[in-house]
PDB file of N, CA and C in Angstrom:
ATOM      1  N   MET I  89     -58.748 142.189  64.865  1.00 94.00           N
ATOM      2  CA  MET I  89     -59.918 141.827  64.084  1.00 94.00           C
ATOM      3  C   MET I  89     -59.792 142.393  62.677  1.00 94.00           C
ATOM      4  N   LYS I  90     -60.042 141.529  61.725  1.00 97.00           N
ATOM      5  CA  LYS I  90     -59.963 141.954  60.329  1.00 97.00           C
ATOM      6  C   LYS I  90     -61.234 142.707  59.933  1.00 97.00           C
ATOM      7  N   VAL I  91     -61.044 143.796  59.214  1.00 97.00           N
ATOM      8  CA  VAL I  91     -62.141 144.595  58.686  1.00 97.00           C
ATOM      9  C   VAL I  91     -62.162 144.416  57.169  1.00 97.00           C
ATOM     10  N   SER I  92     -63.340 144.149  56.625  1.00 98.00           N
ATOM     11  CA  SER I  92     -63.514 144.016  55.182  1.00 98.00           C
ATOM     12  C   SER I  92     -64.123 145.295  54.623  1.00 98.00           C
ATOM     13  N   ILE I  93     -63.493 145.816  53.600  1.00 98.00           N
ATOM     14  CA  ILE I  93     -64.003 146.992  52.892  1.00 98.00           C
ATOM     15  C   ILE I  93     -64.494 146.504  51.538  1.00 98.00           C
ATOM     16  N   VAL I  94     -65.790 146.647  51.285  1.00 98.00           N
ATOM     17  CA  VAL I  94     -66.383 146.215  50.022  1.00 98.00           C
ATOM     18  C   VAL I  94     -66.751 147.452  49.225  1.00 98.00           C
ATOM     19  N   ILE I  95     -66.223 147.526  48.002  1.00 98.00           N
ATOM     20  CA  ILE I  95     -66.437 148.702  47.159  1.00 98.00           C
ATOM     21  C   ILE I  95     -67.151 148.273  45.871  1.00 98.00           C
ATOM     22  N   PRO I  96     -68.431 148.625  45.721  1.00 98.00           N
ATOM     23  CA  PRO I  96     -69.105 148.356  44.447  1.00 98.00           C
ATOM     24  C   PRO I  96     -68.650 149.386  43.416  1.00 98.00           C
ATOM     25  N   VAL I  97     -68.354 148.913  42.207  1.00 98.00           N
ATOM     26  CA  VAL I  97     -67.820 149.800  41.168  1.00 98.00           C
ATOM     27  C   VAL I  97     -68.637 149.629  39.891  1.00 98.00           C
ATOM     28  N   TYR I  98     -69.161 150.746  39.399  1.00 98.00           N
ATOM     29  CA  TYR I  98     -69.836 150.745  38.097  1.00 98.00           C
ATOM     30  C   TYR I  98     -69.486 152.034  37.369  1.00 98.00           C
ATOM     31  N   ASN I  99     -68.763 151.905  36.278  1.00 98.00           N
ATOM     32  CA  ASN I  99     -68.363 153.043  35.443  1.00 98.00           C
ATOM     33  C   ASN I  99     -67.809 154.198  36.276  1.00 98.00           C
ATOM     34  N   ALA I 100     -66.821 153.879  37.077  1.00 98.00           N
ATOM     35  CA  ALA I 100     -66.251 154.857  38.010  1.00 98.00           C
ATOM     36  C   ALA I 100     -64.792 155.159  37.711  1.00 98.00           C
ATOM     37  N   GLU I 101     -64.396 155.078  36.444  1.00 98.00           N
ATOM     38  CA  GLU I 101     -62.982 155.250  36.103  1.00 98.00           C
ATOM     39  C   GLU I 101     -62.407 156.588  36.581  1.00 98.00           C
ATOM     40  N   LYS I 102     -63.229 157.620  36.704  1.00 98.00           N
ATOM     41  CA  LYS I 102     -62.735 158.926  37.150  1.00 98.00           C
ATOM     42  C   LYS I 102     -62.396 158.939  38.641  1.00 98.00           C
ATOM     43  N   TYR I 103     -63.007 158.033  39.408  1.00 97.00           N
ATOM     44  CA  TYR I 103     -62.895 158.095  40.864  1.00 97.00           C
ATOM     45  C   TYR I 103     -62.291 156.856  41.518  1.00 97.00           C
ATOM     46  N   VAL I 104     -62.185 155.766  40.784  1.00 98.00           N
ATOM     47  CA  VAL I 104     -61.829 154.496  41.413  1.00 98.00           C
ATOM     48  C   VAL I 104     -60.398 154.500  41.960  1.00 98.00           C
ATOM     49  N   ASN I 105     -59.446 155.159  41.297  1.00 98.00           N
ATOM     50  CA  ASN I 105     -58.082 155.232  41.844  1.00 98.00           C
ATOM     51  C   ASN I 105     -58.079 155.907  43.205  1.00 98.00           C
ATOM     52  N   GLU I 106     -58.748 157.034  43.305  1.00 98.00           N
ATOM     53  CA  GLU I 106     -58.799 157.765  44.571  1.00 98.00           C
ATOM     54  C   GLU I 106     -59.465 156.920  45.660  1.00 98.00           C
ATOM     55  N   CYS I 107     -60.514 156.229  45.313  1.00 98.00           N
ATOM     56  CA  CYS I 107     -61.229 155.396  46.274  1.00 98.00           C
ATOM     57  C   CYS I 107     -60.344 154.257  46.778  1.00 98.00           C
ATOM     58  N   ILE I 108     -59.715 153.529  45.874  1.00 98.00           N
ATOM     59  CA  ILE I 108     -58.864 152.405  46.270  1.00 98.00           C
ATOM     60  C   ILE I 108     -57.671 152.895  47.079  1.00 98.00           C
ATOM     61  N   ASN I 109     -57.035 153.975  46.642  1.00 98.00           N
ATOM     62  CA  ASN I 109     -55.895 154.504  47.393  1.00 98.00           C
ATOM     63  C   ASN I 109     -56.297 154.955  48.788  1.00 98.00           C
ATOM     64  N   SER I 110     -57.470 155.530  48.928  1.00 97.00           N
ATOM     65  CA  SER I 110     -57.955 155.932  50.243  1.00 97.00           C
ATOM     66  C   SER I 110     -58.122 154.717  51.148  1.00 97.00           C
ATOM     67  N   ALA I 111     -58.693 153.658  50.621  1.00 97.00           N
ATOM     68  CA  ALA I 111     -58.865 152.436  51.411  1.00 97.00           C
ATOM     69  C   ALA I 111     -57.519 151.823  51.780  1.00 97.00           C
ATOM     70  N   LEU I 112     -56.579 151.815  50.846  1.00 97.00           N
ATOM     71  CA  LEU I 112     -55.255 151.247  51.113  1.00 97.00           C
ATOM     72  C   LEU I 112     -54.473 152.057  52.143  1.00 97.00           C
ATOM     73  N   ASN I 113     -54.741 153.338  52.255  1.00 97.00           N
ATOM     74  CA  ASN I 113     -53.978 154.211  53.142  1.00 97.00           C
ATOM     75  C   ASN I 113     -54.595 154.383  54.525  1.00 97.00           C
ATOM     76  N   GLN I 114     -55.531 153.526  54.891  1.00 94.00           N
ATOM     77  CA  GLN I 114     -56.114 153.592  56.225  1.00 94.00           C
ATOM     78  C   GLN I 114     -55.056 153.277  57.277  1.00 94.00           C
ATOM     79  N   SER I 115     -55.169 153.868  58.432  1.00 96.00           N
ATOM     80  CA  SER I 115     -54.190 153.631  59.493  1.00 96.00           C
ATOM     81  C   SER I 115     -54.360 152.248  60.128  1.00 96.00           C
ATOM     82  N   TYR I 116     -55.552 151.708  60.106  1.00 96.00           N
ATOM     83  CA  TYR I 116     -55.774 150.365  60.622  1.00 96.00           C
ATOM     84  C   TYR I 116     -55.278 149.380  59.577  1.00 96.00           C
ATOM     85  N   SER I 117     -54.424 148.453  59.956  1.00 92.00           N
ATOM     86  CA  SER I 117     -53.743 147.630  58.957  1.00 92.00           C
ATOM     87  C   SER I 117     -54.387 146.267  58.696  1.00 92.00           C
ATOM     88  N   ASP I 118     -55.206 145.764  59.591  1.00 97.00           N
ATOM     89  CA  ASP I 118     -55.780 144.433  59.391  1.00 97.00           C
ATOM     90  C   ASP I 118     -57.072 144.545  58.581  1.00 97.00           C
ATOM     91  N   ILE I 119     -56.898 144.813  57.281  1.00 97.00           N
ATOM     92  CA  ILE I 119     -58.043 144.995  56.395  1.00 97.00           C
ATOM     93  C   ILE I 119     -57.906 144.129  55.157  1.00 97.00           C
ATOM     94  N   GLU I 120     -59.025 143.876  54.544  1.00 98.00           N
ATOM     95  CA  GLU I 120     -59.051 143.327  53.192  1.00 98.00           C
ATOM     96  C   GLU I 120     -59.957 144.254  52.390  1.00 98.00           C
ATOM     97  N   ILE I 121     -59.588 144.474  51.149  1.00 98.00           N
ATOM     98  CA  ILE I 121     -60.366 145.336  50.274  1.00 98.00           C
ATOM     99  C   ILE I 121     -60.883 144.478  49.131  1.00 98.00           C
ATOM    100  N   ILE I 122     -62.192 144.507  48.942  1.00 98.00           N
ATOM    101  CA  ILE I 122     -62.830 143.759  47.871  1.00 98.00           C
ATOM    102  C   ILE I 122     -63.550 144.760  46.983  1.00 98.00           C
ATOM    103  N   ALA I 123     -63.138 144.847  45.741  1.00 98.00           N
ATOM    104  CA  ALA I 123     -63.798 145.725  44.772  1.00 98.00           C
ATOM    105  C   ALA I 123     -64.613 144.851  43.831  1.00 98.00           C
ATOM    106  N   VAL I 124     -65.889 145.168  43.702  1.00 98.00           N
ATOM    107  CA  VAL I 124     -66.785 144.385  42.850  1.00 98.00           C
ATOM    108  C   VAL I 124     -67.146 145.216  41.630  1.00 98.00           C
ATOM    109  N   ASN I 125     -66.589 144.816  40.485  1.00 98.00           N
ATOM    110  CA  ASN I 125     -66.928 145.483  39.237  1.00 98.00           C
ATOM    111  C   ASN I 125     -68.302 144.982  38.788  1.00 98.00           C
ATOM    112  N   ASP I 126     -69.253 145.883  38.730  1.00 98.00           N
ATOM    113  CA  ASP I 126     -70.641 145.533  38.432  1.00 98.00           C
ATOM    114  C   ASP I 126     -70.963 145.746  36.958  1.00 98.00           C
ATOM    115  N   GLY I 127     -70.176 145.109  36.084  1.00 98.00           N
ATOM    116  CA  GLY I 127     -70.438 145.186  34.645  1.00 98.00           C
ATOM    117  C   GLY I 127     -70.090 146.518  34.018  1.00 98.00           C
ATOM    118  N   SER I 128     -69.066 147.177  34.523  1.00 98.00           N
ATOM    119  CA  SER I 128     -68.671 148.483  33.974  1.00 98.00           C
ATOM    120  C   SER I 128     -68.351 148.386  32.489  1.00 98.00           C
ATOM    121  N   THR I 129     -68.683 149.444  31.768  1.00 98.00           N
ATOM    122  CA  THR I 129     -68.383 149.505  30.336  1.00 98.00           C
ATOM    123  C   THR I 129     -67.263 150.493  30.039  1.00 98.00           C
ATOM    124  N   ASP I 130     -66.713 151.121  31.075  1.00 98.00           N
ATOM    125  CA  ASP I 130     -65.583 152.029  30.900  1.00 98.00           C
ATOM    126  C   ASP I 130     -64.302 151.286  31.308  1.00 98.00           C
ATOM    127  N   ASN I 131     -63.275 151.970  31.711  1.00 98.00           N
ATOM    128  CA  ASN I 131     -62.001 151.350  32.066  1.00 98.00           C
ATOM    129  C   ASN I 131     -61.887 150.978  33.549  1.00 98.00           C
ATOM    130  N   SER I 132     -62.981 150.960  34.260  1.00 98.00           N
ATOM    131  CA  SER I 132     -62.949 150.654  35.696  1.00 98.00           C
ATOM    132  C   SER I 132     -62.275 149.319  35.990  1.00 98.00           C
ATOM    133  N   LEU I 133     -62.626 148.276  35.255  1.00 98.00           N
ATOM    134  CA  LEU I 133     -62.063 146.958  35.523  1.00 98.00           C
ATOM    135  C   LEU I 133     -60.553 146.957  35.285  1.00 98.00           C
ATOM    136  N   LYS I 134     -60.096 147.594  34.237  1.00 98.00           N
ATOM    137  CA  LYS I 134     -58.648 147.659  33.968  1.00 98.00           C
ATOM    138  C   LYS I 134     -57.924 148.365  35.109  1.00 98.00           C
ATOM    139  N   ILE I 135     -58.509 149.418  35.609  1.00 98.00           N
ATOM    140  CA  ILE I 135     -57.909 150.155  36.725  1.00 98.00           C
ATOM    141  C   ILE I 135     -57.864 149.266  37.964  1.00 98.00           C
ATOM    142  N   LEU I 136     -58.958 148.578  38.256  1.00 98.00           N
ATOM    143  CA  LEU I 136     -58.990 147.681  39.412  1.00 98.00           C
ATOM    144  C   LEU I 136     -57.938 146.589  39.291  1.00 98.00           C
ATOM    145  N   GLU I 137     -57.768 146.056  38.089  1.00 97.00           N
ATOM    146  CA  GLU I 137     -56.788 144.990  37.883  1.00 97.00           C
ATOM    147  C   GLU I 137     -55.365 145.456  38.177  1.00 97.00           C
ATOM    148  N   ASN I 138     -55.109 146.764  38.064  1.00 97.00           N
ATOM    149  CA  ASN I 138     -53.789 147.292  38.414  1.00 97.00           C
ATOM    150  C   ASN I 138     -53.494 147.146  39.908  1.00 97.00           C
ATOM    151  N   TYR I 139     -54.527 146.983  40.708  1.00 98.00           N
ATOM    152  CA  TYR I 139     -54.392 146.831  42.159  1.00 98.00           C
ATOM    153  C   TYR I 139     -54.538 145.374  42.606  1.00 98.00           C
ATOM    154  N   SER I 140     -54.617 144.441  41.676  1.00 96.00           N
ATOM    155  CA  SER I 140     -54.959 143.059  42.026  1.00 96.00           C
ATOM    156  C   SER I 140     -53.949 142.384  42.953  1.00 96.00           C
ATOM    157  N   ASP I 141     -52.764 142.953  43.101  1.00 97.00           N
ATOM    158  CA  ASP I 141     -51.802 142.394  44.049  1.00 97.00           C
ATOM    159  C   ASP I 141     -52.076 142.879  45.478  1.00 97.00           C
ATOM    160  N   LYS I 142     -52.955 143.881  45.620  1.00 97.00           N
ATOM    161  CA  LYS I 142     -53.250 144.457  46.938  1.00 97.00           C
ATOM    162  C   LYS I 142     -54.695 144.280  47.364  1.00 97.00           C
ATOM    163  N   ILE I 143     -55.587 144.081  46.399  1.00 98.00           N
ATOM    164  CA  ILE I 143     -57.011 143.952  46.697  1.00 98.00           C
ATOM    165  C   ILE I 143     -57.577 142.750  45.950  1.00 98.00           C
ATOM    166  N   LYS I 144     -58.731 142.305  46.393  1.00 98.00           N
ATOM    167  CA  LYS I 144     -59.451 141.250  45.680  1.00 98.00           C
ATOM    168  C   LYS I 144     -60.423 141.921  44.717  1.00 98.00           C
ATOM    169  N   VAL I 145     -60.399 141.494  43.464  1.00 98.00           N
ATOM    170  CA  VAL I 145     -61.283 142.061  42.449  1.00 98.00           C
ATOM    171  C   VAL I 145     -62.260 140.977  41.999  1.00 98.00           C
ATOM    172  N   ILE I 146     -63.522 141.304  42.065  1.00 98.00           N
ATOM    173  CA  ILE I 146     -64.586 140.422  41.583  1.00 98.00           C
ATOM    174  C   ILE I 146     -65.276 141.143  40.436  1.00 98.00           C
ATOM    175  N   SER I 147     -65.569 140.422  39.382  1.00 98.00           N
ATOM    176  CA  SER I 147     -66.281 141.023  38.256  1.00 98.00           C
ATOM    177  C   SER I 147     -67.554 140.232  38.011  1.00 98.00           C
ATOM    178  N   LYS I 148     -68.654 140.944  37.804  1.00 98.00           N
ATOM    179  CA  LYS I 148     -69.942 140.313  37.564  1.00 98.00           C
ATOM    180  C   LYS I 148     -70.749 141.140  36.572  1.00 98.00           C
ATOM    181  N   GLU I 149     -71.804 140.532  36.055  1.00 98.00           N
ATOM    182  CA  GLU I 149     -72.711 141.272  35.182  1.00 98.00           C
ATOM    183  C   GLU I 149     -73.402 142.365  35.980  1.00 98.00           C
ATOM    184  N   ASN I 150     -73.775 143.436  35.294  1.00 98.00           N
ATOM    185  CA  ASN I 150     -74.449 144.547  35.962  1.00 98.00           C
ATOM    186  C   ASN I 150     -75.760 144.087  36.575  1.00 98.00           C
ATOM    187  N   GLY I 151     -75.909 144.409  37.857  1.00 98.00           N
ATOM    188  CA  GLY I 151     -77.138 144.058  38.556  1.00 98.00           C
ATOM    189  C   GLY I 151     -77.524 145.117  39.567  1.00 98.00           C
ATOM    190  N   GLY I 152     -76.697 146.164  39.665  1.00 97.00           N
ATOM    191  CA  GLY I 152     -76.983 147.231  40.610  1.00 97.00           C
ATOM    192  C   GLY I 152     -76.159 147.104  41.881  1.00 97.00           C
ATOM    193  N   THR I 153     -76.145 148.194  42.623  1.00 97.00           N
ATOM    194  CA  THR I 153     -75.334 148.275  43.833  1.00 97.00           C
ATOM    195  C   THR I 153     -75.638 147.162  44.841  1.00 97.00           C
ATOM    196  N   PRO I 154     -76.906 146.846  45.115  1.00 97.00           N
ATOM    197  CA  PRO I 154     -77.165 145.796  46.109  1.00 97.00           C
ATOM    198  C   PRO I 154     -76.551 144.443  45.728  1.00 97.00           C
ATOM    199  N   THR I 155     -76.614 144.083  44.454  1.00 98.00           N
ATOM    200  CA  THR I 155     -76.054 142.789  44.046  1.00 98.00           C
ATOM    201  C   THR I 155     -74.531 142.809  44.109  1.00 98.00           C
ATOM    202  N   ALA I 156     -73.934 143.948  43.819  1.00 98.00           N
ATOM    203  CA  ALA I 156     -72.481 144.061  43.930  1.00 98.00           C
ATOM    204  C   ALA I 156     -72.047 143.969  45.393  1.00 98.00           C
ATOM    205  N   LEU I 157     -72.758 144.653  46.276  1.00 98.00           N
ATOM    206  CA  LEU I 157     -72.451 144.560  47.706  1.00 98.00           C
ATOM    207  C   LEU I 157     -72.616 143.129  48.212  1.00 98.00           C
ATOM    208  N   ASN I 158     -73.684 142.470  47.803  1.00 98.00           N
ATOM    209  CA  ASN I 158     -73.903 141.087  48.235  1.00 98.00           C
ATOM    210  C   ASN I 158     -72.785 140.169  47.759  1.00 98.00           C
ATOM    211  N   ALA I 159     -72.294 140.356  46.537  1.00 98.00           N
ATOM    212  CA  ALA I 159     -71.182 139.544  46.033  1.00 98.00           C
ATOM    213  C   ALA I 159     -69.934 139.772  46.878  1.00 98.00           C
ATOM    214  N   GLY I 160     -69.681 141.024  47.227  1.00 98.00           N
ATOM    215  CA  GLY I 160     -68.529 141.338  48.066  1.00 98.00           C
ATOM    216  C   GLY I 160     -68.669 140.775  49.466  1.00 98.00           C
ATOM    217  N   ILE I 161     -69.856 140.846  50.030  1.00 98.00           N
ATOM    218  CA  ILE I 161     -70.102 140.321  51.373  1.00 98.00           C
ATOM    219  C   ILE I 161     -69.904 138.808  51.392  1.00 98.00           C
ATOM    220  N   ARG I 162     -70.357 138.128  50.344  1.00 98.00           N
ATOM    221  CA  ARG I 162     -70.168 136.679  50.278  1.00 98.00           C
ATOM    222  C   ARG I 162     -68.679 136.312  50.211  1.00 98.00           C
ATOM    223  N   ALA I 163     -67.859 137.154  49.621  1.00 98.00           N
ATOM    224  CA  ALA I 163     -66.434 136.861  49.448  1.00 98.00           C
ATOM    225  C   ALA I 163     -65.572 137.307  50.631  1.00 98.00           C
ATOM    226  N   MET I 164     -66.110 138.118  51.508  1.00 98.00           N
ATOM    227  CA  MET I 164     -65.272 138.694  52.575  1.00 98.00           C
ATOM    228  C   MET I 164     -64.943 137.673  53.653  1.00 98.00           C
ATOM    229  N   THR I 165     -63.788 137.912  54.301  1.00 97.00           N
ATOM    230  CA  THR I 165     -63.325 137.026  55.366  1.00 97.00           C
ATOM    231  C   THR I 165     -63.163 137.779  56.690  1.00 97.00           C
ATOM    232  N   GLY I 166     -63.427 139.073  56.704  1.00 97.00           N
ATOM    233  CA  GLY I 166     -63.281 139.865  57.912  1.00 97.00           C
ATOM    234  C   GLY I 166     -64.431 139.660  58.890  1.00 97.00           C
ATOM    235  N   GLU I 167     -64.156 140.001  60.135  1.00 96.00           N
ATOM    236  CA  GLU I 167     -65.198 139.935  61.159  1.00 96.00           C
ATOM    237  C   GLU I 167     -66.101 141.160  61.110  1.00 96.00           C
ATOM    238  N   TRP I 168     -65.581 142.264  60.597  1.00 96.00           N
ATOM    239  CA  TRP I 168     -66.316 143.529  60.499  1.00 96.00           C
ATOM    240  C   TRP I 168     -66.418 143.929  59.039  1.00 96.00           C
ATOM    241  N   PHE I 169     -67.525 144.595  58.699  1.00 93.00           N
ATOM    242  CA  PHE I 169     -67.792 145.024  57.323  1.00 93.00           C
ATOM    243  C   PHE I 169     -67.894 146.522  57.290  1.00 93.00           C
TER     244      PHE I 169
END
């Protein structure tokens, strides 16, 4: 069963590498990682784009964590969230 990991990101350039690497290094292998950039004004989107070969990156206008999570949930293909 595929598990979807949805990560809302807003101005998290200090932490986003650690977060993405942690998700990528999970022992369970049938995962998809979706990072939703919620209108960040720092370098978060550039950092996420460095992982675009391993994760799905969605970018949207800032609307808050719930809207970022909803965007990620709409894009996910896993059976588990």
